[in-house]
PDB file of C-alpha atoms in Angstrom:
ATOM      1  CA  MET A   1      98.092 140.541 109.149  1.00 81.00           C
ATOM      2  CA  ARG A   2      99.672 137.137 108.788  1.00 93.00           C
ATOM      3  CA  LYS A   3     102.710 136.093 106.949  1.00 97.00           C
ATOM      4  CA  GLU A   4     105.794 134.010 106.584  1.00 97.00           C
ATOM      5  CA  VAL A   5     109.036 135.508 108.105  1.00 98.00           C
ATOM      6  CA  LEU A   6     112.681 134.553 108.683  1.00 98.00           C
ATOM      7  CA  VAL A   7     113.403 134.191 112.282  1.00 97.00           C
ATOM      8  CA  THR A   8     116.917 134.196 114.005  1.00 97.00           C
ATOM      9  CA  VAL A   9     117.029 132.619 117.354  1.00 94.00           C
ATOM     10  CA  ARG A  10     120.216 133.222 119.171  1.00 96.00           C
ATOM     11  CA  GLY A  11     120.660 131.713 122.735  1.00 94.00           C
ATOM     12  CA  THR A  12     123.671 132.414 124.818  1.00 97.00           C
ATOM     13  CA  GLN A  13     124.085 130.538 128.275  1.00 95.00           C
ATOM     14  CA  THR A  14     126.959 131.417 130.756  1.00 95.00           C
ATOM     15  CA  ASN A  15     127.372 129.112 133.677  1.00 89.00           C
ATOM     16  CA  ASP A  16     128.681 129.999 137.080  1.00 84.00           C
ATOM     17  CA  LEU A  17     132.356 129.580 135.858  1.00 88.00           C
ATOM     18  CA  GLY A  18     131.903 132.148 133.289  1.00 91.00           C
ATOM     19  CA  GLU A  19     131.980 129.610 130.287  1.00 94.00           C
ATOM     20  CA  ARG A  20     129.578 130.543 127.541  1.00 96.00           C
ATOM     21  CA  GLU A  21     127.851 128.427 125.012  1.00 95.00           C
ATOM     22  CA  THR A  22     125.824 129.994 122.022  1.00 95.00           C
ATOM     23  CA  ILE A  23     123.321 128.411 119.784  1.00 90.00           C
ATOM     24  CA  GLU A  24     121.753 129.804 116.789  1.00 92.00           C
ATOM     25  CA  LEU A  25     118.709 128.719 114.708  1.00 90.00           C
ATOM     26  CA  VAL A  26     117.544 130.474 111.501  1.00 93.00           C
ATOM     27  CA  THR A  27     114.094 129.128 110.175  1.00 94.00           C
ATOM     28  CA  LYS A  28     110.816 130.279 108.643  1.00 96.00           C
ATOM     29  CA  ALA A  29     107.982 131.023 110.875  1.00 97.00           C
ATOM     30  CA  ASN A  30     104.384 132.217 110.870  1.00 98.00           C
ATOM     31  CA  TYR A  31     104.095 135.807 112.234  1.00 98.00           C
ATOM     32  CA  TYR A  32     100.770 137.599 112.915  1.00 97.00           C
ATOM     33  CA  GLN A  33      99.161 140.249 115.174  1.00 97.00           C
ATOM     34  CA  LYS A  34      96.199 139.686 117.333  1.00 95.00           C
ATOM     35  CA  ASN A  35      95.061 142.691 119.439  1.00 92.00           C
ATOM     36  CA  SER A  36      98.174 144.325 120.761  1.00 92.00           C
ATOM     37  CA  SER A  37     100.232 141.056 120.797  1.00 97.00           C
ATOM     38  CA  TYR A  38     102.481 139.730 118.130  1.00 98.00           C
ATOM     39  CA  TYR A  39     102.865 135.949 117.545  1.00 98.00           C
ATOM     40  CA  ILE A  40     105.756 134.058 116.273  1.00 98.00           C
ATOM     41  CA  VAL A  41     105.215 130.299 115.429  1.00 98.00           C
ATOM     42  CA  TYR A  42     108.032 127.924 114.104  1.00 95.00           C
ATOM     43  CA  ASN A  43     109.147 124.339 114.102  1.00 91.00           C
ATOM     44  CA  GLU A  44     112.188 123.319 116.200  1.00 86.00           C
ATOM     45  CA  SER A  45     115.113 121.382 114.339  1.00 76.00           C
ATOM     46  CA  GLU A  46     117.852 119.001 115.107  1.00 72.00           C
ATOM     47  CA  ILE A  47     120.036 121.920 115.771  1.00 67.00           C
ATOM     48  CA  SER A  48     118.041 122.989 118.896  1.00 68.00           C
ATOM     49  CA  GLY A  49     117.730 119.478 119.959  1.00 69.00           C
ATOM     50  CA  MET A  50     113.982 119.693 119.868  1.00 75.00           C
ATOM     51  CA  ALA A  51     112.979 118.199 116.554  1.00 78.00           C
ATOM     52  CA  GLY A  52     109.267 117.489 116.453  1.00 84.00           C
ATOM     53  CA  THR A  53     108.498 120.531 118.699  1.00 92.00           C
ATOM     54  CA  THR A  54     106.584 123.641 117.688  1.00 95.00           C
ATOM     55  CA  THR A  55     107.498 126.789 119.415  1.00 96.00           C
ATOM     56  CA  SER A  56     105.129 129.654 119.728  1.00 97.00           C
ATOM     57  CA  LEU A  57     105.938 133.099 121.128  1.00 98.00           C
ATOM     58  CA  LYS A  58     103.412 135.624 122.258  1.00 98.00           C
ATOM     59  CA  ALA A  59     105.006 139.171 122.600  1.00 98.00           C
ATOM     60  CA  GLU A  60     103.264 141.798 124.410  1.00 97.00           C
ATOM     61  CA  PRO A  61     104.801 145.277 125.364  1.00 94.00           C
ATOM     62  CA  SER A  62     106.218 144.000 128.685  1.00 95.00           C
ATOM     63  CA  ARG A  63     105.888 140.302 128.622  1.00 98.00           C
ATOM     64  CA  VAL A  64     106.732 137.336 126.417  1.00 98.00           C
ATOM     65  CA  THR A  65     105.343 133.927 126.645  1.00 98.00           C
ATOM     66  CA  LEU A  66     106.953 131.142 125.131  1.00 97.00           C
ATOM     67  CA  ASN A  67     104.958 127.820 124.592  1.00 97.00           C
ATOM     68  CA  ARG A  68     106.475 124.695 123.404  1.00 96.00           C
ATOM     69  CA  MET A  69     104.362 121.641 122.237  1.00 96.00           C
ATOM     70  CA  GLY A  70     105.426 118.239 120.760  1.00 94.00           C
ATOM     71  CA  THR A  71     108.404 116.035 121.750  1.00 90.00           C
ATOM     72  CA  ALA A  72     109.201 118.856 124.309  1.00 88.00           C
ATOM     73  CA  GLU A  73     106.485 120.710 126.278  1.00 94.00           C
ATOM     74  CA  VAL A  74     106.814 123.926 128.399  1.00 95.00           C
ATOM     75  CA  LYS A  75     105.328 127.207 128.908  1.00 97.00           C
ATOM     76  CA  GLN A  76     107.613 130.023 130.225  1.00 96.00           C
ATOM     77  CA  VAL A  77     106.584 133.551 130.930  1.00 98.00           C
ATOM     78  CA  PHE A  78     109.159 136.340 130.817  1.00 98.00           C
ATOM     79  CA  GLU A  79     108.261 139.585 132.863  1.00 97.00           C
ATOM     80  CA  GLU A  80     111.014 141.591 134.341  1.00 97.00           C
ATOM     81  CA  GLY A  81     111.500 140.950 138.012  1.00 95.00           C
ATOM     82  CA  ILE A  82     108.873 138.310 138.231  1.00 96.00           C
ATOM     83  CA  HIS A  83     109.709 134.697 138.848  1.00 94.00           C
ATOM     84  CA  HIS A  84     107.744 132.359 136.673  1.00 96.00           C
ATOM     85  CA  GLU A  85     107.745 128.499 137.228  1.00 96.00           C
ATOM     86  CA  SER A  86     106.803 125.592 134.874  1.00 96.00           C
ATOM     87  CA  ASN A  87     107.129 122.027 134.297  1.00 95.00           C
ATOM     88  CA  TYR A  88     109.401 121.084 131.410  1.00 92.00           C
ATOM     89  CA  VAL A  89     108.546 117.819 129.818  1.00 93.00           C
ATOM     90  CA  THR A  90     110.863 115.985 127.585  1.00 87.00           C
ATOM     91  CA  PRO A  91     111.097 112.444 126.157  1.00 87.00           C
ATOM     92  CA  TYR A  92     113.608 111.723 129.033  1.00 89.00           C
ATOM     93  CA  GLY A  93     111.385 112.815 131.785  1.00 91.00           C
ATOM     94  CA  ALA A  94     109.997 116.070 133.328  1.00 94.00           C
ATOM     95  CA  MET A  95     111.649 118.753 135.525  1.00 92.00           C
ATOM     96  CA  TRP A  96     110.880 121.864 137.214  1.00 93.00           C
ATOM     97  CA  VAL A  97     112.079 124.968 135.721  1.00 95.00           C
ATOM     98  CA  ARG A  98     112.150 128.662 137.037  1.00 96.00           C
ATOM     99  CA  VAL A  99     112.960 131.820 135.144  1.00 97.00           C
ATOM    100  CA  LEU A 100     113.907 135.297 136.715  1.00 96.00           C
ATOM    101  CA  PRO A 101     114.091 137.771 133.884  1.00 97.00           C
ATOM    102  CA  TRP A 102     115.716 141.114 134.395  1.00 95.00           C
ATOM    103  CA  LYS A 103     115.622 142.385 130.734  1.00 98.00           C
ATOM    104  CA  VAL A 104     112.422 142.013 128.601  1.00 98.00           C
ATOM    105  CA  GLU A 105     112.545 144.109 125.495  1.00 98.00           C
ATOM    106  CA  VAL A 106     109.975 143.677 122.733  1.00 98.00           C
ATOM    107  CA  ASP A 107     110.385 145.982 119.608  1.00 98.00           C
ATOM    108  CA  LEU A 108     108.048 144.380 117.060  1.00 98.00           C
ATOM    109  CA  THR A 109     106.035 145.942 114.227  1.00 96.00           C
ATOM    110  CA  GLU A 110     104.025 144.584 111.256  1.00 94.00           C
ATOM    111  CA  VAL A 111     107.220 144.214 109.251  1.00 95.00           C
ATOM    112  CA  GLY A 112     109.393 142.537 111.950  1.00 97.00           C
ATOM    113  CA  GLY A 113     111.853 143.588 114.732  1.00 98.00           C
ATOM    114  CA  SER A 114     113.300 141.958 117.795  1.00 98.00           C
ATOM    115  CA  ILE A 115     112.754 140.351 121.141  1.00 98.00           C
ATOM    116  CA  ASN A 116     115.747 140.576 123.751  1.00 98.00           C
ATOM    117  CA  LEU A 117     115.520 138.608 127.004  1.00 98.00           C
ATOM    118  CA  GLU A 118     118.026 138.183 129.754  1.00 98.00           C
ATOM    119  CA  TYR A 119     117.364 135.965 132.705  1.00 97.00           C
ATOM    120  CA  GLU A 120     118.590 133.545 135.262  1.00 96.00           C
ATOM    121  CA  LEU A 121     117.469 129.911 134.737  1.00 94.00           C
ATOM    122  CA  GLU A 122     116.919 127.284 137.535  1.00 94.00           C
ATOM    123  CA  MET A 123     116.413 123.449 136.871  1.00 89.00           C
ATOM    124  CA  CYS A 124     115.256 121.220 139.530  1.00 82.00           C
ATOM    125  CA  ARG A 125     115.691 124.063 142.256  1.00 84.00           C
ATOM    126  CA  GLU A 126     119.335 124.680 141.191  1.00 89.00           C
ATOM    127  CA  LYS A 127     120.684 127.674 139.277  1.00 90.00           C
ATOM    128  CA  ILE A 128     122.263 126.679 135.960  1.00 89.00           C
ATOM    129  CA  GLY A 129     123.023 129.854 134.545  1.00 91.00           C
ATOM    130  CA  TYR A 130     122.523 133.202 133.061  1.00 96.00           C
ATOM    131  CA  ASN A 131     120.850 133.145 129.703  1.00 97.00           C
ATOM    132  CA  GLU A 132     120.496 135.764 126.707  1.00 98.00           C
ATOM    133  CA  LEU A 133     117.891 135.113 124.112  1.00 97.00           C
ATOM    134  CA  SER A 134     117.709 137.329 120.969  1.00 98.00           C
ATOM    135  CA  ILE A 135     114.899 136.666 118.454  1.00 98.00           C
ATOM    136  CA  THR A 136     115.061 138.558 115.163  1.00 98.00           C
ATOM    137  CA  VAL A 137     112.089 138.719 112.720  1.00 98.00           C
ATOM    138  CA  GLN A 138     112.529 139.656 109.203  1.00 97.00           C
ATOM    139  CA  GLU A 139     110.218 139.826 106.114  1.00 95.00           C
ATOM    140  CA  VAL A 140     110.929 136.981 103.563  1.00 89.00           C
TER     141      VAL A 140
END
């Protein structure tokens, strides 16, 4: 199974003051299954601030791996209760990033579905907020 789908990526970040910021991106993506994992691959845009970057998501039953390549590069792994560290490389420099997910829900089938992540994000060893990431996959 390999097909083009419509993906909606909605990210909400809440800082320590309770201020929330939400960004939503709707784009076409390639969607396929390999073994027991689903893959979503799409190009970032100006809206996300990462034009020139390709994002791929590998969704397993209890783990999601996000890999960005291009003008921005990072590999983040989301598993409930497990810290994952990575180096986030941007055109402006590199920074250390750590995620601590407490919600990783994968509900994908051959026709689409959703991924829901909730996690704490640290950059350069400082907590910068609580994030919610919702990814919806629909057939075109």
